[in-house]
C-alpha cells in the first residue's frame, strides 16, 4: 500500500508542474471541443488532436492525450442530449432519455448529471486502475510471446465481434486491418511485402492517416450525402444543477454504472459502447418504473454516461499494464505511444515510473478539470455544436490534412488519408464497422512478431501455445468466442 | 461490399504467394500471415456477400447528394495535388472557400471570413506554435 502511495506522490509531482497542468487543461478542453462536434467521436477526436502533441516530451504529450480522451467522451454526450445526435456510439443510449429531457426543458439537469456521473466514474476508475496496476504488472512480467499473441488475438476477436452489425463483418474488418498491417517490411526478416516499389510504404501504412481517413474523412463524406440541415434544440438552457429528486433517483445508479463500466472497459475488445448499453439495461431492469425509461428519466442519462467514462478508465488498464488496447480509442493511444517511441506494458512501469504515474495522477486532475470546466462552459459547447455542418465539414478536412502532414511531412500520407476516406465511406455505407480495421493495423505487426517468436522459441512446436496455462486459457477463450456464433447459426439452420 | 472484400482476400493470397518462402528454421515465414489473412477474408467476405439482408444504409435521398459527394471528393484530390505546388496557405484557403460554396453557403463575407480565418488559425497553431514545416 505504501508503495502505491509513494508512486502516486511521484505521479502528482510530475503532473502538477505548470507545464503539465497546462497540457492537461488543453487536452481536456480540446477534447471536449472536438468531441462536441457531431459526427466526431472519441477515436476521431484523439486522432485529430494527436498531431498537436508532436514534438512535446512524451510525458506531457501523454497527459494531454489522456485529457483529450476524457474530454471527447464528455463532448459526445452534449450533442446526444441537445440535438439527438450521438457524438459516438457510446452516447447513443444517452440520446434516448437525454433528448427527451431536453425537449421537456430539462436539458440543464441532464447535462449536469452527465458531467457529474462522468466525474464520479472517471475518478473511481482511476482509483481502481491505481490499485490494479501493480498486481497486473506482476502477472504481465511473466508473459512471453505466446501470451501476448493470445491476448492480442482475443482483443481483436472480441472487438471485431462486438462492434457492428454482425460478427462476420467485424471479423472481416479485423482481418482487413491485419492484412494492411502486413504492408511494409516484414518485422522479422525485413523483406518488403506489398510495397509496390513505393519507398513511403517500406515502413508500412502510418496509422494516423488511415485512422483519420476511415473515421473523420469517411464521416465527412457520409454527412455530405445528407441534407446538411439539422434539428437543433433551441430552447435556452437554464439551471444546470440537478434537483434533489434527481440526486435521490440516481444515488445507486452512479456506483452501479461505474462498476459495470469499469469491468467492461477492462476486458480487451469491449469498450465504452457496450458499457453504456449494459448499464442502461441494468438500470432499467432494477428500476421500479422500467416503462418510464425512454421518456426522459434522469437515470437513463446518468447510467450510460457514467458507464462510458468508467469504461474509458477501465480500458486504460490493459493498455498501460499489458500493452494491449481495450478499445478503438486506446488502440489509437497505443499508436500514439509508439509514435513517441514508447511501448506500454510492464516494462514501462519499471523503466519510466514517472511517466506512468504522472499519467495516472493527471487523470485525476483531468477529471476535476472536466467537471470544473464543463459545467460553466456548457453554453459555449452548445454554441459550438450548432455550427452548421456546411462550415464544419470543410474545417474538419483541413484539420485532417494539416495534422497528417504535420506528423509525417509526406504528401503520400495525404493520399493515404484520402484513399481510406473513400474506403471508410464505402464500408460504413454497407454497415461494416471501421474500428477493427484500425485495431488490426496497429496490432498486426506486433501480433505477427509475437507469434513467430513464440514458434521460434518452441522450435516449431505449435502446441506451445497450449502448453502454457495463461496462453492456453486465452486461446481457449478465442476459440470459444469464435465457435459460439457459428454454432448458433448452425443450430438455427438445423431447426429450420 | 462483401464480395469486394472477398476479392481483396483472393488478390492478397495471390500476391503473398509471390513472397519468399520460409526457411525451415525460422518458423512461419514472410508469406504465412498474408496468405492466412487473405484466405480468412475470402471466406468471410463470401459469407457476408451471400447473406440475405445486407443492405446499404439508406440516407435521406437528398437531390444534391451526389453533387456534394463529388464536390467533396474533387476538392480533396485537388487539395492534395496542389498542396506542395501552391503551398499550405493558398491551397487551404481555396479549398475552404470552394467547399463552402459547394455546400451551399452563399454569403460571401462568411465564406471569405471562414476560409481565411480558419487557414490563418491553423497556420498559427501548426506552423508557428508547433513549428511544423508546412509548404
PDB file of C-alpha atoms in Angstrom, chain A residues 87-331:
ATOM      1  CA  UNK A  87     -21.167  12.122 -30.905  1.00  0.00           C
ATOM      2  CA  UNK A  88     -20.231   8.489 -30.887  1.00  0.00           C
ATOM      3  CA  UNK A  89     -21.841   5.111 -30.479  1.00  0.00           C
ATOM      4  CA  UNK A  90     -21.230   5.218 -26.753  1.00  0.00           C
ATOM      5  CA  UNK A  91     -23.545   8.189 -26.493  1.00  0.00           C
ATOM      6  CA  UNK A  92     -26.420   6.518 -28.307  1.00  0.00           C
ATOM      7  CA  UNK A  93     -28.082   5.371 -25.110  1.00  0.00           C
ATOM      8  CA  UNK A  94     -27.817   8.879 -23.734  1.00  0.00           C
ATOM      9  CA  UNK A  95     -29.920  10.144 -26.622  1.00  0.00           C
ATOM     10  CA  UNK A  96     -32.887   8.071 -25.567  1.00  0.00           C
ATOM     11  CA  UNK A  97     -33.690   9.825 -22.339  1.00  0.00           C
ATOM     12  CA  UNK A  98     -31.371  12.786 -22.655  1.00  0.00           C
ATOM     13  CA  UNK A  99     -33.019  14.270 -25.699  1.00  0.00           C
ATOM     14  CA  UNK A 100     -36.439  13.675 -24.189  1.00  0.00           C
ATOM     15  CA  UNK A 101     -35.370  15.576 -21.131  1.00  0.00           C
ATOM     16  CA  UNK A 102     -34.139  18.391 -23.312  1.00  0.00           C
ATOM     17  CA  UNK A 103     -37.485  18.544 -25.063  1.00  0.00           C
ATOM     18  CA  UNK A 104     -39.116  18.831 -21.669  1.00  0.00           C
ATOM     19  CA  UNK A 105     -36.919  21.787 -20.879  1.00  0.00           C
ATOM     20  CA  UNK A 106     -34.687  19.772 -18.597  1.00  0.00           C
ATOM     21  CA  UNK A 107     -31.549  19.853 -20.697  1.00  0.00           C
ATOM     22  CA  UNK A 108     -29.662  21.554 -17.908  1.00  0.00           C
ATOM     23  CA  UNK A 109     -30.015  18.844 -15.271  1.00  0.00           C
ATOM     24  CA  UNK A 110     -29.403  16.187 -17.897  1.00  0.00           C
ATOM     25  CA  UNK A 111     -26.127  17.772 -18.873  1.00  0.00           C
ATOM     26  CA  UNK A 112     -25.264  18.391 -15.278  1.00  0.00           C
ATOM     27  CA  UNK A 113     -25.884  14.826 -14.235  1.00  0.00           C
ATOM     28  CA  UNK A 114     -23.915  13.582 -17.210  1.00  0.00           C
ATOM     29  CA  UNK A 115     -20.987  15.714 -16.115  1.00  0.00           C
ATOM     30  CA  UNK A 116     -21.194  14.645 -12.508  1.00  0.00           C
ATOM     31  CA  UNK A 117     -21.647  10.996 -13.377  1.00  0.00           C
ATOM     32  CA  UNK A 118     -18.673  11.215 -15.680  1.00  0.00           C
ATOM     33  CA  UNK A 119     -16.605  12.763 -12.916  1.00  0.00           C
ATOM     34  CA  UNK A 120     -17.527  10.101 -10.395  1.00  0.00           C
ATOM     35  CA  UNK A 121     -16.852   7.344 -12.879  1.00  0.00           C
ATOM     36  CA  UNK A 122     -13.629   8.844 -14.077  1.00  0.00           C
ATOM     37  CA  UNK A 123     -12.250   9.308 -10.601  1.00  0.00           C
ATOM     38  CA  UNK A 124     -13.344   5.889  -9.424  1.00  0.00           C
ATOM     39  CA  UNK A 125     -11.850   4.170 -12.426  1.00  0.00           C
ATOM     40  CA  UNK A 126      -8.535   5.906 -11.917  1.00  0.00           C
ATOM     41  CA  UNK A 127      -8.510   4.728  -8.315  1.00  0.00           C
ATOM     42  CA  UNK A 128      -9.218   1.189  -9.468  1.00  0.00           C
ATOM     43  CA  UNK A 129      -6.551   1.476 -12.125  1.00  0.00           C
ATOM     44  CA  UNK A 130      -4.085   2.550  -9.500  1.00  0.00           C
ATOM     45  CA  UNK A 131      -4.898  -0.367  -7.268  1.00  0.00           C
ATOM     46  CA  UNK A 132      -4.869  -2.920 -10.035  1.00  0.00           C
ATOM     47  CA  UNK A 133      -1.746  -1.703 -11.731  1.00  0.00           C
ATOM     48  CA  UNK A 134       0.880  -3.316  -9.556  1.00  0.00           C
ATOM     49  CA  UNK A 135      -0.619  -6.817  -9.361  1.00  0.00           C
ATOM     50  CA  UNK A 136      -1.404  -6.866 -13.061  1.00  0.00           C
ATOM     51  CA  UNK A 137       2.063  -5.720 -13.948  1.00  0.00           C
ATOM     52  CA  UNK A 138       3.498  -8.518 -11.856  1.00  0.00           C
ATOM     53  CA  UNK A 139       1.426 -11.036 -13.755  1.00  0.00           C
ATOM     54  CA  UNK A 140       2.312  -9.457 -17.049  1.00  0.00           C
ATOM     55  CA  UNK A 141       6.015  -9.650 -16.369  1.00  0.00           C
ATOM     56  CA  UNK A 142       5.637 -13.377 -16.690  1.00  0.00           C
ATOM     57  CA  UNK A 143       4.118 -13.034 -20.119  1.00  0.00           C
ATOM     58  CA  UNK A 144       6.007 -14.415 -23.023  1.00  0.00           C
ATOM     59  CA  UNK A 145       5.309 -14.026 -26.708  1.00  0.00           C
ATOM     60  CA  UNK A 146       2.723 -16.800 -26.624  1.00  0.00           C
ATOM     61  CA  UNK A 147       0.654 -14.998 -24.007  1.00  0.00           C
ATOM     62  CA  UNK A 148       0.872 -11.674 -25.746  1.00  0.00           C
ATOM     63  CA  UNK A 149      -0.131 -13.229 -29.004  1.00  0.00           C
ATOM     64  CA  UNK A 150      -3.135 -14.918 -27.471  1.00  0.00           C
ATOM     65  CA  UNK A 151      -4.171 -11.766 -25.636  1.00  0.00           C
ATOM     66  CA  UNK A 152      -3.954  -9.583 -28.693  1.00  0.00           C
ATOM     67  CA  UNK A 153      -5.835 -12.144 -30.722  1.00  0.00           C
ATOM     68  CA  UNK A 154      -8.572 -12.165 -28.103  1.00  0.00           C
ATOM     69  CA  UNK A 155      -8.757  -8.386 -28.120  1.00  0.00           C
ATOM     70  CA  UNK A 156      -9.024  -8.338 -31.885  1.00  0.00           C
ATOM     71  CA  UNK A 157     -11.682 -11.029 -31.982  1.00  0.00           C
ATOM     72  CA  UNK A 158     -13.818  -9.506 -29.282  1.00  0.00           C
ATOM     73  CA  UNK A 159     -13.650  -6.048 -30.782  1.00  0.00           C
ATOM     74  CA  UNK A 160     -14.420  -7.474 -34.171  1.00  0.00           C
ATOM     75  CA  UNK A 161     -17.285  -9.444 -32.791  1.00  0.00           C
ATOM     76  CA  UNK A 162     -18.949  -6.852 -30.620  1.00  0.00           C
ATOM     77  CA  UNK A 163     -18.822  -3.756 -32.734  1.00  0.00           C
ATOM     78  CA  UNK A 164     -21.111  -3.509 -35.714  1.00  0.00           C
ATOM     79  CA  UNK A 165     -23.977  -5.464 -37.071  1.00  0.00           C
ATOM     80  CA  UNK A 166     -22.571  -8.888 -37.435  1.00  0.00           C
ATOM     81  CA  UNK A 167     -19.703 -10.909 -36.134  1.00  0.00           C
ATOM     82  CA  UNK A 168     -18.682 -11.871 -39.633  1.00  0.00           C
ATOM     83  CA  UNK A 169     -18.432  -8.276 -40.761  1.00  0.00           C
ATOM     84  CA  UNK A 170     -16.469  -7.305 -37.702  1.00  0.00           C
ATOM     85  CA  UNK A 171     -14.013 -10.156 -38.033  1.00  0.00           C
ATOM     86  CA  UNK A 172     -13.664  -9.472 -41.726  1.00  0.00           C
ATOM     87  CA  UNK A 173     -12.686  -5.921 -40.894  1.00  0.00           C
ATOM     88  CA  UNK A 174     -10.230  -7.108 -38.294  1.00  0.00           C
ATOM     89  CA  UNK A 175      -8.639  -9.397 -40.880  1.00  0.00           C
ATOM     90  CA  UNK A 176      -8.542  -6.493 -43.300  1.00  0.00           C
ATOM     91  CA  UNK A 177      -6.749  -4.370 -40.739  1.00  0.00           C
ATOM     92  CA  UNK A 178      -4.266  -7.130 -40.050  1.00  0.00           C
ATOM     93  CA  UNK A 179      -3.653  -7.507 -43.753  1.00  0.00           C
ATOM     94  CA  UNK A 180      -2.998  -3.789 -44.033  1.00  0.00           C
ATOM     95  CA  UNK A 181      -0.555  -4.215 -41.223  1.00  0.00           C
ATOM     96  CA  UNK A 182       1.490  -6.643 -43.278  1.00  0.00           C
ATOM     97  CA  UNK A 183       2.265  -3.928 -45.796  1.00  0.00           C
ATOM     98  CA  UNK A 184       5.814  -2.803 -45.419  1.00  0.00           C
ATOM     99  CA  UNK A 185       8.855  -4.608 -44.200  1.00  0.00           C
ATOM    100  CA  UNK A 186       8.400  -7.982 -42.610  1.00  0.00           C
ATOM    101  CA  UNK A 187       9.035  -7.375 -38.911  1.00  0.00           C
ATOM    102  CA  UNK A 188      11.392 -10.291 -38.581  1.00  0.00           C
ATOM    103  CA  UNK A 189      13.210 -10.653 -41.844  1.00  0.00           C
ATOM    104  CA  UNK A 190      12.916  -7.148 -43.192  1.00  0.00           C
ATOM    105  CA  UNK A 191      11.873  -8.274 -46.627  1.00  0.00           C
ATOM    106  CA  UNK A 192       9.347  -5.947 -48.249  1.00  0.00           C
ATOM    107  CA  UNK A 193       5.746  -7.020 -48.549  1.00  0.00           C
ATOM    108  CA  UNK A 194       3.133  -5.393 -50.767  1.00  0.00           C
ATOM    109  CA  UNK A 195       5.169  -2.248 -51.146  1.00  0.00           C
ATOM    110  CA  UNK A 196       4.742  -1.944 -54.915  1.00  0.00           C
ATOM    111  CA  UNK A 197       8.110  -0.208 -55.230  1.00  0.00           C
ATOM    112  CA  UNK A 198       6.836   2.804 -53.287  1.00  0.00           C
ATOM    113  CA  UNK A 199       9.514   3.896 -50.808  1.00  0.00           C
ATOM    114  CA  UNK A 200       6.993   5.514 -48.499  1.00  0.00           C
ATOM    115  CA  UNK A 201       5.421   2.132 -47.956  1.00  0.00           C
ATOM    116  CA  UNK A 202       8.574   0.463 -46.678  1.00  0.00           C
ATOM    117  CA  UNK A 203       7.625   1.347 -43.136  1.00  0.00           C
ATOM    118  CA  UNK A 204       4.083   0.313 -43.677  1.00  0.00           C
ATOM    119  CA  UNK A 205       0.974   2.416 -43.561  1.00  0.00           C
ATOM    120  CA  UNK A 206       1.026   5.052 -40.872  1.00  0.00           C
ATOM    121  CA  UNK A 207      -1.852   4.513 -38.540  1.00  0.00           C
ATOM    122  CA  UNK A 208      -2.804   8.172 -38.304  1.00  0.00           C
ATOM    123  CA  UNK A 209      -3.795   8.851 -41.922  1.00  0.00           C
ATOM    124  CA  UNK A 210      -5.583   5.520 -42.062  1.00  0.00           C
ATOM    125  CA  UNK A 211      -7.479   6.228 -38.855  1.00  0.00           C
ATOM    126  CA  UNK A 212      -8.328   9.795 -39.788  1.00  0.00           C
ATOM    127  CA  UNK A 213      -9.397   8.641 -43.218  1.00  0.00           C
ATOM    128  CA  UNK A 214     -11.579   5.814 -42.002  1.00  0.00           C
ATOM    129  CA  UNK A 215     -13.171   7.845 -39.246  1.00  0.00           C
ATOM    130  CA  UNK A 216     -13.092  11.565 -39.950  1.00  0.00           C
ATOM    131  CA  UNK A 217     -12.969  11.817 -43.729  1.00  0.00           C
ATOM    132  CA  UNK A 218     -15.454   8.996 -44.154  1.00  0.00           C
ATOM    133  CA  UNK A 219     -17.766  10.756 -41.713  1.00  0.00           C
ATOM    134  CA  UNK A 220     -17.457  13.953 -43.714  1.00  0.00           C
ATOM    135  CA  UNK A 221     -18.326  12.130 -46.911  1.00  0.00           C
ATOM    136  CA  UNK A 222     -21.283  10.404 -45.297  1.00  0.00           C
ATOM    137  CA  UNK A 223     -22.599  13.631 -43.834  1.00  0.00           C
ATOM    138  CA  UNK A 224     -22.135  15.405 -47.156  1.00  0.00           C
ATOM    139  CA  UNK A 225     -24.591  12.939 -48.602  1.00  0.00           C
ATOM    140  CA  UNK A 226     -27.298  14.156 -46.274  1.00  0.00           C
ATOM    141  CA  UNK A 227     -29.135  17.402 -46.423  1.00  0.00           C
ATOM    142  CA  UNK A 228     -26.705  19.315 -44.210  1.00  0.00           C
ATOM    143  CA  UNK A 229     -29.593  20.661 -42.222  1.00  0.00           C
ATOM    144  CA  UNK A 230     -30.013  19.632 -38.651  1.00  0.00           C
ATOM    145  CA  UNK A 231     -32.614  19.643 -35.944  1.00  0.00           C
ATOM    146  CA  UNK A 232     -31.394  21.864 -33.195  1.00  0.00           C
ATOM    147  CA  UNK A 233     -32.874  22.089 -29.764  1.00  0.00           C
ATOM    148  CA  UNK A 234     -33.444  25.775 -29.474  1.00  0.00           C
ATOM    149  CA  UNK A 235     -34.757  26.387 -26.004  1.00  0.00           C
ATOM    150  CA  UNK A 236     -32.370  28.195 -23.692  1.00  0.00           C
ATOM    151  CA  UNK A 237     -30.601  26.145 -21.102  1.00  0.00           C
ATOM    152  CA  UNK A 238     -31.369  27.104 -17.557  1.00  0.00           C
ATOM    153  CA  UNK A 239     -30.345  25.570 -14.295  1.00  0.00           C
ATOM    154  CA  UNK A 240     -27.550  23.074 -14.699  1.00  0.00           C
ATOM    155  CA  UNK A 241     -27.792  21.632 -11.273  1.00  0.00           C
ATOM    156  CA  UNK A 242     -29.910  18.501 -10.955  1.00  0.00           C
ATOM    157  CA  UNK A 243     -32.728  18.678  -8.434  1.00  0.00           C
ATOM    158  CA  UNK A 244     -32.734  16.840  -5.154  1.00  0.00           C
ATOM    159  CA  UNK A 245     -35.193  14.368  -6.595  1.00  0.00           C
ATOM    160  CA  UNK A 246     -32.734  13.728  -9.386  1.00  0.00           C
ATOM    161  CA  UNK A 247     -29.962  13.035  -6.926  1.00  0.00           C
ATOM    162  CA  UNK A 248     -32.110  10.631  -4.986  1.00  0.00           C
ATOM    163  CA  UNK A 249     -33.083   8.795  -8.140  1.00  0.00           C
ATOM    164  CA  UNK A 250     -29.507   8.377  -9.155  1.00  0.00           C
ATOM    165  CA  UNK A 251     -27.895   7.504  -5.875  1.00  0.00           C
ATOM    166  CA  UNK A 252     -27.405   3.868  -6.773  1.00  0.00           C
ATOM    167  CA  UNK A 253     -27.173   4.428 -10.469  1.00  0.00           C
ATOM    168  CA  UNK A 254     -23.802   6.070 -10.271  1.00  0.00           C
ATOM    169  CA  UNK A 255     -21.972   3.330  -8.348  1.00  0.00           C
ATOM    170  CA  UNK A 256     -23.717   0.585 -10.304  1.00  0.00           C
ATOM    171  CA  UNK A 257     -22.906   2.067 -13.665  1.00  0.00           C
ATOM    172  CA  UNK A 258     -19.348   2.807 -12.623  1.00  0.00           C
ATOM    173  CA  UNK A 259     -18.737  -0.789 -11.716  1.00  0.00           C
ATOM    174  CA  UNK A 260     -20.334  -2.167 -14.849  1.00  0.00           C
ATOM    175  CA  UNK A 261     -18.474   0.309 -16.994  1.00  0.00           C
ATOM    176  CA  UNK A 262     -15.108  -0.344 -15.438  1.00  0.00           C
ATOM    177  CA  UNK A 263     -15.285  -4.117 -15.732  1.00  0.00           C
ATOM    178  CA  UNK A 264     -16.489  -3.943 -19.312  1.00  0.00           C
ATOM    179  CA  UNK A 265     -13.765  -1.455 -20.113  1.00  0.00           C
ATOM    180  CA  UNK A 266     -11.013  -3.635 -18.748  1.00  0.00           C
ATOM    181  CA  UNK A 267     -11.964  -6.557 -20.939  1.00  0.00           C
ATOM    182  CA  UNK A 268      -9.965  -6.312 -24.104  1.00  0.00           C
ATOM    183  CA  UNK A 269     -12.163  -5.528 -27.027  1.00  0.00           C
ATOM    184  CA  UNK A 270     -15.198  -4.343 -25.107  1.00  0.00           C
ATOM    185  CA  UNK A 271     -15.373  -0.630 -24.592  1.00  0.00           C
ATOM    186  CA  UNK A 272     -17.483   2.368 -23.801  1.00  0.00           C
ATOM    187  CA  UNK A 273     -20.309   1.499 -26.172  1.00  0.00           C
ATOM    188  CA  UNK A 274     -21.042  -1.892 -24.726  1.00  0.00           C
ATOM    189  CA  UNK A 275     -20.658  -0.458 -21.234  1.00  0.00           C
ATOM    190  CA  UNK A 276     -23.233   2.236 -21.841  1.00  0.00           C
ATOM    191  CA  UNK A 277     -25.716  -0.252 -23.290  1.00  0.00           C
ATOM    192  CA  UNK A 278     -25.311  -2.712 -20.428  1.00  0.00           C
ATOM    193  CA  UNK A 279     -25.557  -0.009 -17.790  1.00  0.00           C
ATOM    194  CA  UNK A 280     -28.726   1.399 -19.329  1.00  0.00           C
ATOM    195  CA  UNK A 281     -30.328  -2.018 -19.491  1.00  0.00           C
ATOM    196  CA  UNK A 282     -29.261  -2.877 -15.967  1.00  0.00           C
ATOM    197  CA  UNK A 283     -30.699   0.371 -14.701  1.00  0.00           C
ATOM    198  CA  UNK A 284     -33.953  -0.276 -16.468  1.00  0.00           C
ATOM    199  CA  UNK A 285     -34.152  -3.742 -15.051  1.00  0.00           C
ATOM    200  CA  UNK A 286     -33.680  -2.726 -11.432  1.00  0.00           C
ATOM    201  CA  UNK A 287     -35.889   0.296 -11.674  1.00  0.00           C
ATOM    202  CA  UNK A 288     -39.307   0.357 -10.086  1.00  0.00           C
ATOM    203  CA  UNK A 289     -40.728   2.032 -13.162  1.00  0.00           C
ATOM    204  CA  UNK A 290     -38.969   0.481 -16.144  1.00  0.00           C
ATOM    205  CA  UNK A 291     -41.660   1.687 -18.515  1.00  0.00           C
ATOM    206  CA  UNK A 292     -40.591   5.275 -17.901  1.00  0.00           C
ATOM    207  CA  UNK A 293     -37.222   4.699 -19.496  1.00  0.00           C
ATOM    208  CA  UNK A 294     -37.163   6.394 -22.840  1.00  0.00           C
ATOM    209  CA  UNK A 295     -39.487   9.172 -21.770  1.00  0.00           C
ATOM    210  CA  UNK A 296     -36.912  11.361 -20.111  1.00  0.00           C
ATOM    211  CA  UNK A 297     -35.761   9.696 -16.933  1.00  0.00           C
ATOM    212  CA  UNK A 298     -32.641  11.070 -15.358  1.00  0.00           C
ATOM    213  CA  UNK A 299     -31.252   7.630 -14.564  1.00  0.00           C
ATOM    214  CA  UNK A 300     -31.413   6.965 -18.266  1.00  0.00           C
ATOM    215  CA  UNK A 301     -28.843   9.686 -18.751  1.00  0.00           C
ATOM    216  CA  UNK A 302     -26.756   9.067 -15.680  1.00  0.00           C
ATOM    217  CA  UNK A 303     -26.250   5.349 -16.273  1.00  0.00           C
ATOM    218  CA  UNK A 304     -24.795   5.355 -19.787  1.00  0.00           C
ATOM    219  CA  UNK A 305     -22.731   8.471 -19.243  1.00  0.00           C
ATOM    220  CA  UNK A 306     -21.231   7.178 -16.046  1.00  0.00           C
ATOM    221  CA  UNK A 307     -20.588   3.785 -17.562  1.00  0.00           C
ATOM    222  CA  UNK A 308     -18.860   5.030 -20.654  1.00  0.00           C
ATOM    223  CA  UNK A 309     -16.459   7.148 -18.647  1.00  0.00           C
ATOM    224  CA  UNK A 310     -15.774   4.250 -16.335  1.00  0.00           C
ATOM    225  CA  UNK A 311     -15.112   2.099 -19.366  1.00  0.00           C
ATOM    226  CA  UNK A 312     -12.686   4.656 -20.730  1.00  0.00           C
ATOM    227  CA  UNK A 313     -10.781   4.455 -17.489  1.00  0.00           C
ATOM    228  CA  UNK A 314     -11.022   0.698 -17.454  1.00  0.00           C
ATOM    229  CA  UNK A 315      -9.676   0.416 -20.980  1.00  0.00           C
ATOM    230  CA  UNK A 316      -6.531   2.153 -19.823  1.00  0.00           C
ATOM    231  CA  UNK A 317      -5.771  -0.759 -17.533  1.00  0.00           C
ATOM    232  CA  UNK A 318      -4.849  -3.333 -20.174  1.00  0.00           C
ATOM    233  CA  UNK A 319      -3.223  -0.626 -22.227  1.00  0.00           C
ATOM    234  CA  UNK A 320      -0.842   0.533 -19.545  1.00  0.00           C
ATOM    235  CA  UNK A 321      -0.201  -2.703 -17.741  1.00  0.00           C
ATOM    236  CA  UNK A 322      -0.168  -5.174 -20.597  1.00  0.00           C
ATOM    237  CA  UNK A 323       0.311  -3.006 -23.624  1.00  0.00           C
ATOM    238  CA  UNK A 324      -2.852  -4.361 -25.205  1.00  0.00           C
ATOM    239  CA  UNK A 325      -5.554  -1.877 -26.124  1.00  0.00           C
ATOM    240  CA  UNK A 326      -9.020  -2.480 -24.768  1.00  0.00           C
ATOM    241  CA  UNK A 327     -10.900  -0.465 -27.351  1.00  0.00           C
ATOM    242  CA  UNK A 328     -10.621   1.517 -30.553  1.00  0.00           C
ATOM    243  CA  UNK A 329      -9.674   4.658 -28.712  1.00  0.00           C
ATOM    244  CA  UNK A 330      -6.965   3.004 -26.659  1.00  0.00           C
ATOM    245  CA  UNK A 331      -5.683   1.485 -29.873  1.00  0.00           C
TER     246      UNK A 331
END
